[in-house]
CSV table of C-alpha atoms in Angstrom, one decimal:
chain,number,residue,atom,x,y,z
A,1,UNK,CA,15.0,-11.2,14.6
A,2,UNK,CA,12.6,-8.3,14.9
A,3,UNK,CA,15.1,-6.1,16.2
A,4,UNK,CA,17.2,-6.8,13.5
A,5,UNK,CA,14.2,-6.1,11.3
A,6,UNK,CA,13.6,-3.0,12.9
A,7,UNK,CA,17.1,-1.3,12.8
A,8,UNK,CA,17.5,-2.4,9.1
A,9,UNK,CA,13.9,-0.9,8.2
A,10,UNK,CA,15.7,2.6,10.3
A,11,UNK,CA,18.8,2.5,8.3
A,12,UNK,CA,16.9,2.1,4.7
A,13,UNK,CA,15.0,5.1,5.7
A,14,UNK,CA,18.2,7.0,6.5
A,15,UNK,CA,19.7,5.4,3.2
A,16,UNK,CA,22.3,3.4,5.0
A,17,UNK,CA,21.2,0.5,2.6
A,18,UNK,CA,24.2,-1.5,3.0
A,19,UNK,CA,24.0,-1.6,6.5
A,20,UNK,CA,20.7,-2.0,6.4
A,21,UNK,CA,20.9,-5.1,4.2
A,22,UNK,CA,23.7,-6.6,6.6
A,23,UNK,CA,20.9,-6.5,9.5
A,24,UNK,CA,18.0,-8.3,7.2
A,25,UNK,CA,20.0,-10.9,6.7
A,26,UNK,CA,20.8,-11.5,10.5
A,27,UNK,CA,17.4,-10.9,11.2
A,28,UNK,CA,17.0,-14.1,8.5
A,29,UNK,CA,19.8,-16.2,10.4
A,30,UNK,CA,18.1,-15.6,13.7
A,31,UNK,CA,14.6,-16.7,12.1
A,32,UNK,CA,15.2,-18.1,8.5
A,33,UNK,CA,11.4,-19.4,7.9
A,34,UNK,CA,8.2,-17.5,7.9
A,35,UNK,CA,10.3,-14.2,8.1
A,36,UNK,CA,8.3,-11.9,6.2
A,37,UNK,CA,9.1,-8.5,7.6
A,38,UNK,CA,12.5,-9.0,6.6
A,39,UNK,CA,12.1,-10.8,3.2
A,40,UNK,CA,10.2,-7.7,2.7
A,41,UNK,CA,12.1,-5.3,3.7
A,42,UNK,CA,15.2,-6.4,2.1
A,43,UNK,CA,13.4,-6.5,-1.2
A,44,UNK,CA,12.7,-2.5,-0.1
A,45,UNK,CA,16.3,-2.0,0.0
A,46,UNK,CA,17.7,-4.0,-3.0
A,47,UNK,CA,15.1,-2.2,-4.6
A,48,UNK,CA,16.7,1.1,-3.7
A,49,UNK,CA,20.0,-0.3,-4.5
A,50,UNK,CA,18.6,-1.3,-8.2
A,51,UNK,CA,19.2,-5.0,-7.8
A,52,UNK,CA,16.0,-6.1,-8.9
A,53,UNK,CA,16.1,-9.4,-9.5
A,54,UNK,CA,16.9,-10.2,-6.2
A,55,UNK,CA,14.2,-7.7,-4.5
A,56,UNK,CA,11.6,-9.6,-6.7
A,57,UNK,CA,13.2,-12.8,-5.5
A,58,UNK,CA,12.6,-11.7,-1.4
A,59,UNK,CA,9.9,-9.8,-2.0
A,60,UNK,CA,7.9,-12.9,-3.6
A,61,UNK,CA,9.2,-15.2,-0.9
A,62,UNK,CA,7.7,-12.4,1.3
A,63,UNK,CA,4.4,-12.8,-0.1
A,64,UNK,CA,4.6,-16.4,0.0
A,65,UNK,CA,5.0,-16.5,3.6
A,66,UNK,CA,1.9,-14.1,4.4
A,67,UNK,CA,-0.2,-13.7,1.3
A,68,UNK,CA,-2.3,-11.5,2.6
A,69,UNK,CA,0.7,-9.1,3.4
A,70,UNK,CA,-0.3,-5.5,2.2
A,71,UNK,CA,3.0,-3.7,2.6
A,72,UNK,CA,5.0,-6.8,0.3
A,73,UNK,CA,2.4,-7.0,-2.3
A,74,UNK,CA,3.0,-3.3,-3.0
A,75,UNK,CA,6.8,-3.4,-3.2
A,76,UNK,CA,5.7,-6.1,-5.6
A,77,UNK,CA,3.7,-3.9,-7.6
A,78,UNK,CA,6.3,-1.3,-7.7
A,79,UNK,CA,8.6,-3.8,-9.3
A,80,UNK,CA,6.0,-5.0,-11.8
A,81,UNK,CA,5.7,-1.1,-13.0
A,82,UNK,CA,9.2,-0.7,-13.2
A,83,UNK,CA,9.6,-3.4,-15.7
A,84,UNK,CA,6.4,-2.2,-17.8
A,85,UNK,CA,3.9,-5.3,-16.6
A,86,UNK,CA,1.2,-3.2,-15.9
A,87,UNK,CA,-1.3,-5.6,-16.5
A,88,UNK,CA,-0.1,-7.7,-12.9
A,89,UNK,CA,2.1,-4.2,-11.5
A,90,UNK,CA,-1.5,-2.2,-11.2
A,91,UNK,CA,-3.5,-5.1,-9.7
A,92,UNK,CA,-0.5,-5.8,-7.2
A,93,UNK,CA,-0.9,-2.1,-6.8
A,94,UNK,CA,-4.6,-1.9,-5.1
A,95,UNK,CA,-2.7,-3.6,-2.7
A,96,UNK,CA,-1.5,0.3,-1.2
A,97,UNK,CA,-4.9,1.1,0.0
A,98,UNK,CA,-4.9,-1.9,2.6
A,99,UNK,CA,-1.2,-0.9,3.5
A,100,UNK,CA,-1.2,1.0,7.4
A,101,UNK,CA,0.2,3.8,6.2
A,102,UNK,CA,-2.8,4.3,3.5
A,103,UNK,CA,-5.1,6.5,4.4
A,104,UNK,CA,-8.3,6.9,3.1
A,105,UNK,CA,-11.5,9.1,3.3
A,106,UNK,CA,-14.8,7.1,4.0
A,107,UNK,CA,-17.8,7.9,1.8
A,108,UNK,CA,-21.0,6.4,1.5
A,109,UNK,CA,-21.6,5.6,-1.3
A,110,UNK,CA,-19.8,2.5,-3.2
A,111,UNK,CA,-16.2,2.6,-5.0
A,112,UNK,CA,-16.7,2.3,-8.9
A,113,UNK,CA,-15.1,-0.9,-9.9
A,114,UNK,CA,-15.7,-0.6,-13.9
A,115,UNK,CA,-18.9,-0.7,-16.0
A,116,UNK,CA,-20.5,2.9,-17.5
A,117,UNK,CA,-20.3,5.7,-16.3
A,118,UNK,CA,-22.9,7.3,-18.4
A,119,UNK,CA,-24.9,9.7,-16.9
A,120,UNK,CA,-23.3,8.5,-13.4
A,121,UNK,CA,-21.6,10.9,-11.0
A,122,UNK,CA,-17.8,10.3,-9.8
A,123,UNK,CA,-16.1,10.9,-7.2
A,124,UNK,CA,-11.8,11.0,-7.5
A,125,UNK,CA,-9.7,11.7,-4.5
A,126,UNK,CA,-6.7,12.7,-4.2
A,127,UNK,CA,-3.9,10.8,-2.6
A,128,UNK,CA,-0.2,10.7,-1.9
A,129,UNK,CA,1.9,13.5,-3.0
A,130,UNK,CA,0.9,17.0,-4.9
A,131,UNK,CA,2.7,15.1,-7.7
A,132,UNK,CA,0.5,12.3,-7.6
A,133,UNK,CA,-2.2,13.9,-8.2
A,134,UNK,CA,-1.0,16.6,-11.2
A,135,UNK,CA,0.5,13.0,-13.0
A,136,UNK,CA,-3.0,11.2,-12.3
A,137,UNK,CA,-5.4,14.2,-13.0
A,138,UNK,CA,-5.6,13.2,-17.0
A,139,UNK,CA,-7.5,10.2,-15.6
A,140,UNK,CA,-10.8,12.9,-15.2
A,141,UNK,CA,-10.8,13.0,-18.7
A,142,UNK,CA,-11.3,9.5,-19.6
A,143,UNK,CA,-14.2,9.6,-17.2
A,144,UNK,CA,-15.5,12.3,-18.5
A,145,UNK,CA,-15.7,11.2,-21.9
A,146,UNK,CA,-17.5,7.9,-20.7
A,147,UNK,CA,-20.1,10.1,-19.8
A,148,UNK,CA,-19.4,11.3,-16.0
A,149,UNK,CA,-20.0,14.1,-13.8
A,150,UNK,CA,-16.4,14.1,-12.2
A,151,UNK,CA,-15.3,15.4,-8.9
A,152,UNK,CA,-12.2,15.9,-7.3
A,153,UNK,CA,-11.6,15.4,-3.7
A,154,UNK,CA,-8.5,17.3,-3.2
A,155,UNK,CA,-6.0,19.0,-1.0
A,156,UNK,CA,-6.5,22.9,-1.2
A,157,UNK,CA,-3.3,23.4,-2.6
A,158,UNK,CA,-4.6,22.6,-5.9
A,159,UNK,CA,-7.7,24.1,-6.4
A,160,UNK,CA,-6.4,27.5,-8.5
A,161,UNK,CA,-4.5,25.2,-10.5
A,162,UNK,CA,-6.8,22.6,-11.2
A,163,UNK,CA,-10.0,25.0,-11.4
A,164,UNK,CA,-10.0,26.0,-15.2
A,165,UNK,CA,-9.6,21.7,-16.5
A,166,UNK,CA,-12.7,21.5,-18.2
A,167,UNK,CA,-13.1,18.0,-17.6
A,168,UNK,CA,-13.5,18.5,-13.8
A,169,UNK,CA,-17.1,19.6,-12.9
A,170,UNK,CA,-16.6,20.9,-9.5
A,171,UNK,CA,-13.5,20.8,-7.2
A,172,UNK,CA,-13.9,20.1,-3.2
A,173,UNK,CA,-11.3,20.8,-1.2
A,174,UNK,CA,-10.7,18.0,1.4
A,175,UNK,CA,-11.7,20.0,4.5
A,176,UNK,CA,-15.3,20.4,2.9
A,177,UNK,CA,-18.3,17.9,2.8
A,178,UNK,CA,-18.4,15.6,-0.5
A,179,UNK,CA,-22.2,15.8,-2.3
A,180,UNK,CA,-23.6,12.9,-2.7
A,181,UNK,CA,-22.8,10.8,-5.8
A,182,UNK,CA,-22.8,6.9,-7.3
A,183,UNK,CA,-19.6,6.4,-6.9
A,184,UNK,CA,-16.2,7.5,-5.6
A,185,UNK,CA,-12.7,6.0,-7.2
A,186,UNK,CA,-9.1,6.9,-5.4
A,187,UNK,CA,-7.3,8.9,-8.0
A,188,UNK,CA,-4.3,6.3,-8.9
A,189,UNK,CA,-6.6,3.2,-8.6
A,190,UNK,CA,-8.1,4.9,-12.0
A,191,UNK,CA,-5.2,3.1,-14.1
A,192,UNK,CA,-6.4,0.2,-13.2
A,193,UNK,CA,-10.2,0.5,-13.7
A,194,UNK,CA,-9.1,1.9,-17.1
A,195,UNK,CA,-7.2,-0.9,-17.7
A,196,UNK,CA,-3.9,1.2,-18.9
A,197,UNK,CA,-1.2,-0.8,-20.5
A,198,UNK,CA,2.1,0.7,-22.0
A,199,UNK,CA,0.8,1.4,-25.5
A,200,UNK,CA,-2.7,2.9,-24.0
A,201,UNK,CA,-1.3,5.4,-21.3
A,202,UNK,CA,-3.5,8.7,-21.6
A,203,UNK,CA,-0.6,11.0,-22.8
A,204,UNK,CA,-2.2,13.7,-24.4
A,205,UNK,CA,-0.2,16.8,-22.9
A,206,UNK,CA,-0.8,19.8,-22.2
A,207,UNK,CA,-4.3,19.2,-19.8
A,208,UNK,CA,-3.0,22.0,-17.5
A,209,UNK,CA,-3.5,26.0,-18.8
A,210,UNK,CA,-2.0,28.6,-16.8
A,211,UNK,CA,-3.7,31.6,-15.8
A,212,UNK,CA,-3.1,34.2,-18.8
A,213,UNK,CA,-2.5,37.2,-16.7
A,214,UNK,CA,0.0,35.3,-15.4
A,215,UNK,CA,1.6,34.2,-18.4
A,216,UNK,CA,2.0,37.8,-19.3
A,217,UNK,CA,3.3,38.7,-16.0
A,218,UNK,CA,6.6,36.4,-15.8
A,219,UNK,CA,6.8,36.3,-19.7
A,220,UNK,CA,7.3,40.2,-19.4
A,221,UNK,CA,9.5,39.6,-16.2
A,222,UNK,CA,11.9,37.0,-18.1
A,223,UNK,CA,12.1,39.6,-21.5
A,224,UNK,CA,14.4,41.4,-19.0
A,225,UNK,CA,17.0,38.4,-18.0
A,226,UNK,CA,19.6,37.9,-20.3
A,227,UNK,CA,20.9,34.2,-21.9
A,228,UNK,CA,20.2,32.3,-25.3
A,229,UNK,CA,18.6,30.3,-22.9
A,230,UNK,CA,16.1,30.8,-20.2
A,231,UNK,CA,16.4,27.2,-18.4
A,232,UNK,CA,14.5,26.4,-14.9
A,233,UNK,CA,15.6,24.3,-12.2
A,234,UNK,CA,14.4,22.3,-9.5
A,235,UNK,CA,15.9,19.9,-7.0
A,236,UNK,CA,14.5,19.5,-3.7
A,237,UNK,CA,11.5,17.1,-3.2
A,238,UNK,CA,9.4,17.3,-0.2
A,239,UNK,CA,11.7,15.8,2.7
A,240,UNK,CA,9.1,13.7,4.0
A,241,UNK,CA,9.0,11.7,1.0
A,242,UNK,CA,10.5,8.0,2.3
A,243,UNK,CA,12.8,7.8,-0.5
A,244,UNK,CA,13.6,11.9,-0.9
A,245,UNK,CA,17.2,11.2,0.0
A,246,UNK,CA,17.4,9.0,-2.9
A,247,UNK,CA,15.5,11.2,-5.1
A,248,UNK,CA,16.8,15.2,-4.8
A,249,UNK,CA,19.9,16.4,-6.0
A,250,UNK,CA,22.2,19.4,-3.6
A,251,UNK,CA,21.7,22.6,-5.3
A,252,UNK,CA,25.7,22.2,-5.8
A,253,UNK,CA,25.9,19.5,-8.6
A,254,UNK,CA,23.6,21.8,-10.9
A,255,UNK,CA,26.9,23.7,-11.5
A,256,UNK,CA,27.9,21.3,-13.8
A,257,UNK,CA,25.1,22.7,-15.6
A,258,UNK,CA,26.6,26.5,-15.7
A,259,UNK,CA,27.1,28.0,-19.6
A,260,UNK,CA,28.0,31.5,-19.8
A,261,UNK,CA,25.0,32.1,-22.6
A,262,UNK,CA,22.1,30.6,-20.6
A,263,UNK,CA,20.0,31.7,-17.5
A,264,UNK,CA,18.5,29.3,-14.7
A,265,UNK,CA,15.4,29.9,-13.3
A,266,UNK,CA,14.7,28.7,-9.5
A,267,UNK,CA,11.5,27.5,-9.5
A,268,UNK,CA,12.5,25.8,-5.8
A,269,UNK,CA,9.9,26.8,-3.1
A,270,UNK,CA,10.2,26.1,0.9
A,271,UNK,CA,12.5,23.4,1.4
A,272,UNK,CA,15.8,23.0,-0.1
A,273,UNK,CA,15.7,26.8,-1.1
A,274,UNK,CA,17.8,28.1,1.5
A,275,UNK,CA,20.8,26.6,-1.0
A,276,UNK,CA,20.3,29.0,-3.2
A,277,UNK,CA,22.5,31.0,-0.8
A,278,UNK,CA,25.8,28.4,-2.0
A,279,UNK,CA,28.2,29.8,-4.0
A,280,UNK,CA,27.2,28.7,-7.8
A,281,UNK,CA,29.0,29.2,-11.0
A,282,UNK,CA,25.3,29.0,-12.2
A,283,UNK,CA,24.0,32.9,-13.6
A,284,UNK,CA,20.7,32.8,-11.5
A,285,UNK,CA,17.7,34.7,-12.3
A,286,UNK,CA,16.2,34.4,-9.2
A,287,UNK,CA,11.6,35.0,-9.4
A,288,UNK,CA,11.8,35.3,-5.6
A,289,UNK,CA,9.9,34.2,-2.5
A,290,UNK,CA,6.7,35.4,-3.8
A,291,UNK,CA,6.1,33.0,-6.3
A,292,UNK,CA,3.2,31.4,-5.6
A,293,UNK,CA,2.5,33.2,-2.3
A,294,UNK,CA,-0.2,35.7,-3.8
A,295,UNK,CA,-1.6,34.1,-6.8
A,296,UNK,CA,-1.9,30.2,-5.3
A,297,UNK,CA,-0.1,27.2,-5.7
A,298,UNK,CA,1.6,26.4,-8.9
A,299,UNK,CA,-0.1,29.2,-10.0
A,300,UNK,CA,3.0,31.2,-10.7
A,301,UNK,CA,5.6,28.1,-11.2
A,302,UNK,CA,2.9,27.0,-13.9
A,303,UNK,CA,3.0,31.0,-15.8
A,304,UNK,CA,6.8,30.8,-15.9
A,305,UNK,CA,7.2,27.5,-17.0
A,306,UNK,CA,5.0,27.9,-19.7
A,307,UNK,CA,7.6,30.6,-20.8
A,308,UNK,CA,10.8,28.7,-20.4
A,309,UNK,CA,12.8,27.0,-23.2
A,310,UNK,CA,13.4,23.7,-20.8
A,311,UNK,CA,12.9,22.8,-17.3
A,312,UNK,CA,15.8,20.6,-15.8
A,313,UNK,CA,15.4,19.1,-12.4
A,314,UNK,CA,14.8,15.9,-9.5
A,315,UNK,CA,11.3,13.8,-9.3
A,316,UNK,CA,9.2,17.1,-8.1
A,317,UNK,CA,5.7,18.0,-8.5
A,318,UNK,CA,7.0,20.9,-10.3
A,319,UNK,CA,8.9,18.3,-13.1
A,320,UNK,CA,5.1,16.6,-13.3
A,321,UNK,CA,3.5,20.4,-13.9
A,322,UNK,CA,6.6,21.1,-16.4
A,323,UNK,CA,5.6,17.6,-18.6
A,324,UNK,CA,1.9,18.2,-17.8
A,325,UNK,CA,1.9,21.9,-19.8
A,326,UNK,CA,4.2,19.9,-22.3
A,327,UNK,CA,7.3,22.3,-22.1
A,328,UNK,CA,10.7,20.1,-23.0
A,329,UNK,CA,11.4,18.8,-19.1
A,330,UNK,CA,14.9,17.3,-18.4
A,331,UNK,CA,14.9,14.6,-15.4
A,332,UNK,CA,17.4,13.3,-12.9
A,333,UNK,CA,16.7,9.7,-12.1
A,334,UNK,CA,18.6,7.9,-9.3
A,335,UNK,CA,19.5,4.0,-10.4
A,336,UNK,CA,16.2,2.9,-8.0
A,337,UNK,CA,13.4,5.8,-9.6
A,338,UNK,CA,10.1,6.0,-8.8
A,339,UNK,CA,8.2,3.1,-10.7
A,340,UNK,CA,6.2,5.4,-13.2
A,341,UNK,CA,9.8,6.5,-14.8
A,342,UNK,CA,10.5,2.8,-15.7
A,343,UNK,CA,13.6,1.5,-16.3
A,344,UNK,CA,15.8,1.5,-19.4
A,345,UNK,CA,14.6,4.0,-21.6
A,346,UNK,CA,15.4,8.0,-21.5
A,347,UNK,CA,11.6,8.9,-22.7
A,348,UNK,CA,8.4,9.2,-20.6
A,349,UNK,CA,5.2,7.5,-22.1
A,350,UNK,CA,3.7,9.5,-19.2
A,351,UNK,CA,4.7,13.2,-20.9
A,352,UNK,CA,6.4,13.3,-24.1
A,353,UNK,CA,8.1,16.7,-23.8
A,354,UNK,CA,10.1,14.7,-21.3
A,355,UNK,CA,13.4,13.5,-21.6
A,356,UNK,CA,15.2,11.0,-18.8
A,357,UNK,CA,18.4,11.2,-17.4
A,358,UNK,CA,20.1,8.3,-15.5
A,359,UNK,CA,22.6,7.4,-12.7
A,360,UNK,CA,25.1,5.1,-13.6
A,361,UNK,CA,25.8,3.7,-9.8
A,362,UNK,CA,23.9,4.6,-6.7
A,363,UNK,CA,24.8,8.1,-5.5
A,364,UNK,CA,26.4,9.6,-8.5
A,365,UNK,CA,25.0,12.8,-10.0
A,366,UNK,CA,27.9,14.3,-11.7
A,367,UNK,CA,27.4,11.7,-14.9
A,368,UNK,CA,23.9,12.3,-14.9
A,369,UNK,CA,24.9,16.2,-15.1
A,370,UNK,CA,27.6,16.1,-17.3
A,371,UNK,CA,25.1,14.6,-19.7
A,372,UNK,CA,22.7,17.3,-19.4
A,373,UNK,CA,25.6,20.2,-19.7
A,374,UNK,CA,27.0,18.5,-23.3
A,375,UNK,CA,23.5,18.5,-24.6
A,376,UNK,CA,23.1,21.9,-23.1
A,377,UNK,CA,25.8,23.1,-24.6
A,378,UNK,CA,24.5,22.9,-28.1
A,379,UNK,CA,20.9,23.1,-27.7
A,380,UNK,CA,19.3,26.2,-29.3
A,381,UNK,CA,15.7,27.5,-28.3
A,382,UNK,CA,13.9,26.2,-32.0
A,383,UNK,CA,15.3,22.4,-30.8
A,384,UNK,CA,13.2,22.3,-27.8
């Protein structure tokens, strides 16, 4: 049964989710009670299939079996926030930080669990992706208004671009020593001390400012590209994302995007870049390698963007910094997103210059393209 388990849990990570389905359930034959890993797992999978109902049905029979199961109490929680419960979907979600794969800094002093914050000290840290953290950042504010002095415990990529937020006292890059304060909060447990639901999300955009010397930098660069149009595009995710198979798009299916009156952008950096060398019926107006190499991270993508008419792309960090300076942001979801995209709706509560875009069947870009080219198509610069 474990083997089973184990080969199944391999093939859902290379996206082989049929064939990693068939192996669950003979890992169930072989062992059909108390089998949690693989009532869990093949929740993980249906999940990524988008057959929900039946990954909540496993993944609750999972928890059932071993309550105190970290990893199926999160896959839980991702289903609750897919279907809008936030009220169970963020509990379930404190879950993560007990999850092997979680980890987490050790300070000493305690973890705020609610009450004031007035004239108290606060520590946030970072955690998960780059993403994460420019979705999650707004959550500063709320503590500042309750009367914090916030920190940010972060990775050093985004100190630049998180240095000017006015609601962020200092900024301490993870490599340095924290200073001593009453409490300290992981960055995404902040929904749930906050007690978000759908009609309270903080969604007050934009919270990032780009550098102004930047902003006249690219805005004089892209003065000089031609198009009606000046669209960027994005569509590589960072590969070691679990589900980034699921998630980015080939560089290829943007063609469907290609008009002869508008000019994309690449606002791809490191991986997945090397496919700008395809062929593309696409006119490219390419900002280069440098961008971002001298001025720090985002710094750049966050100038240009600011200058765009639309950002279209995969679930990036660079699609969170497009919603998070409130330009009009265009989104690729697969039929399984990411849980903070929902399901069912084509708008973000999260960013409202965002519009979503969904697959139809597992796989399948081209509808979600074709979609965006017909609205492209007759789309003018004052209607974004």
């Amino acid at each position: 049964a474990s083997a089973w388990t184990n080969l199944g849990t391999i093939r859902t990570t290379c996206g082989k989710l049929d064939a990693a389905k068939e192996c669950f359930e003979k890992s169930l034959a072989h062992a059909p009670t108390d089998n949690e890993p693989a009532h869990r797992n093949l929740g993980a999978a249906l999940t990524y299939q988008g057959h929900f109902q039946d990954a909540l049905r496993h993944t609750a029979q999972a928890i059932q079996i071993n309550p105190h199961s970290a990893e199926a109490h999160r896959n839980h929680a991702t289903l609750m926030l897919l279907h809008e419960d936030f009220e169970q979907g963020w509990d379930e979600y404190e879950w993560r930080i007990q999850c092997k794969d979680f980890n987490l800094p050790e300070y000493l002093y305690p973890r705020y669990a609610g009450g004031s914050l007035c004239r108290k000290s606060l520590l946030l840290h970072a955690e998960q992706g780059l993403g994460d953290s420019i979705h999650f950042i707004r959550y500063a504010q709320l503590a500042k208004h309750a009367g914090a002095r916030v920190f940010f415990h972060c990775p050093p990529a985004l100190r630049k671009l998180f240095g000017h937020l006015s609601f962020i006292d200092q900024i301490i890059p993870m490599s340095s020593k924290t200073p001593e304060c009453d409490f300290y909060l992981p960055l995404m447990s902040a929904p749930h001390i906050f007690q978000t639901r759908l009609e309270t999300i903080p969604s007050d955009t934009p919270y990032i400012i780009p550098d102004p010397k930047l902003i006249e930098q690219w805005k004089n660069w892209l003065s000089q590209q031609p198009g009606r149009l000046k669209v960027g595009i994005v569509w590589q995710g960072n590969p070691d994302h679990p589900a980034d198979w699921q998630r980015s798009l080939p560089f290829r299916v943007l063609d469907g995007l290609a008009h002869p009156d508008v000019t994309f952008i690449p606002l791809q950096l490191g991986h997945g870049r090397e496919q700008l060398s395809d062929e593309t019926a696409l006119n490219i107006a390419d900002p280069g390698e440098q961008l971002d190499h001298d001025s720090g991270a985002f710094m750049d993508t966050a100038a240009i963007i600011s200058q765009l008419d639309l950002v279209i792309g995969s679930d990036t960090a660079v699609i969170h910094l497009a919603g998070a300076l409130r330009v009009t942001t265009w989104v690729a979801l697969s039929v399984a997103p990411d849980w903070r995209w929902m399901l069912n709706r084509d708008d973000s509560p999260w960013y409202p210059s965002m519009k979503l875009f969904r697959q139809n069947r597992r796989g399948n870009w081209s509808d979600v393209i074709q979609a965006m080219g017909k609205l492209l198509e007759s789309v003018e610069p004052h209607d974004l």
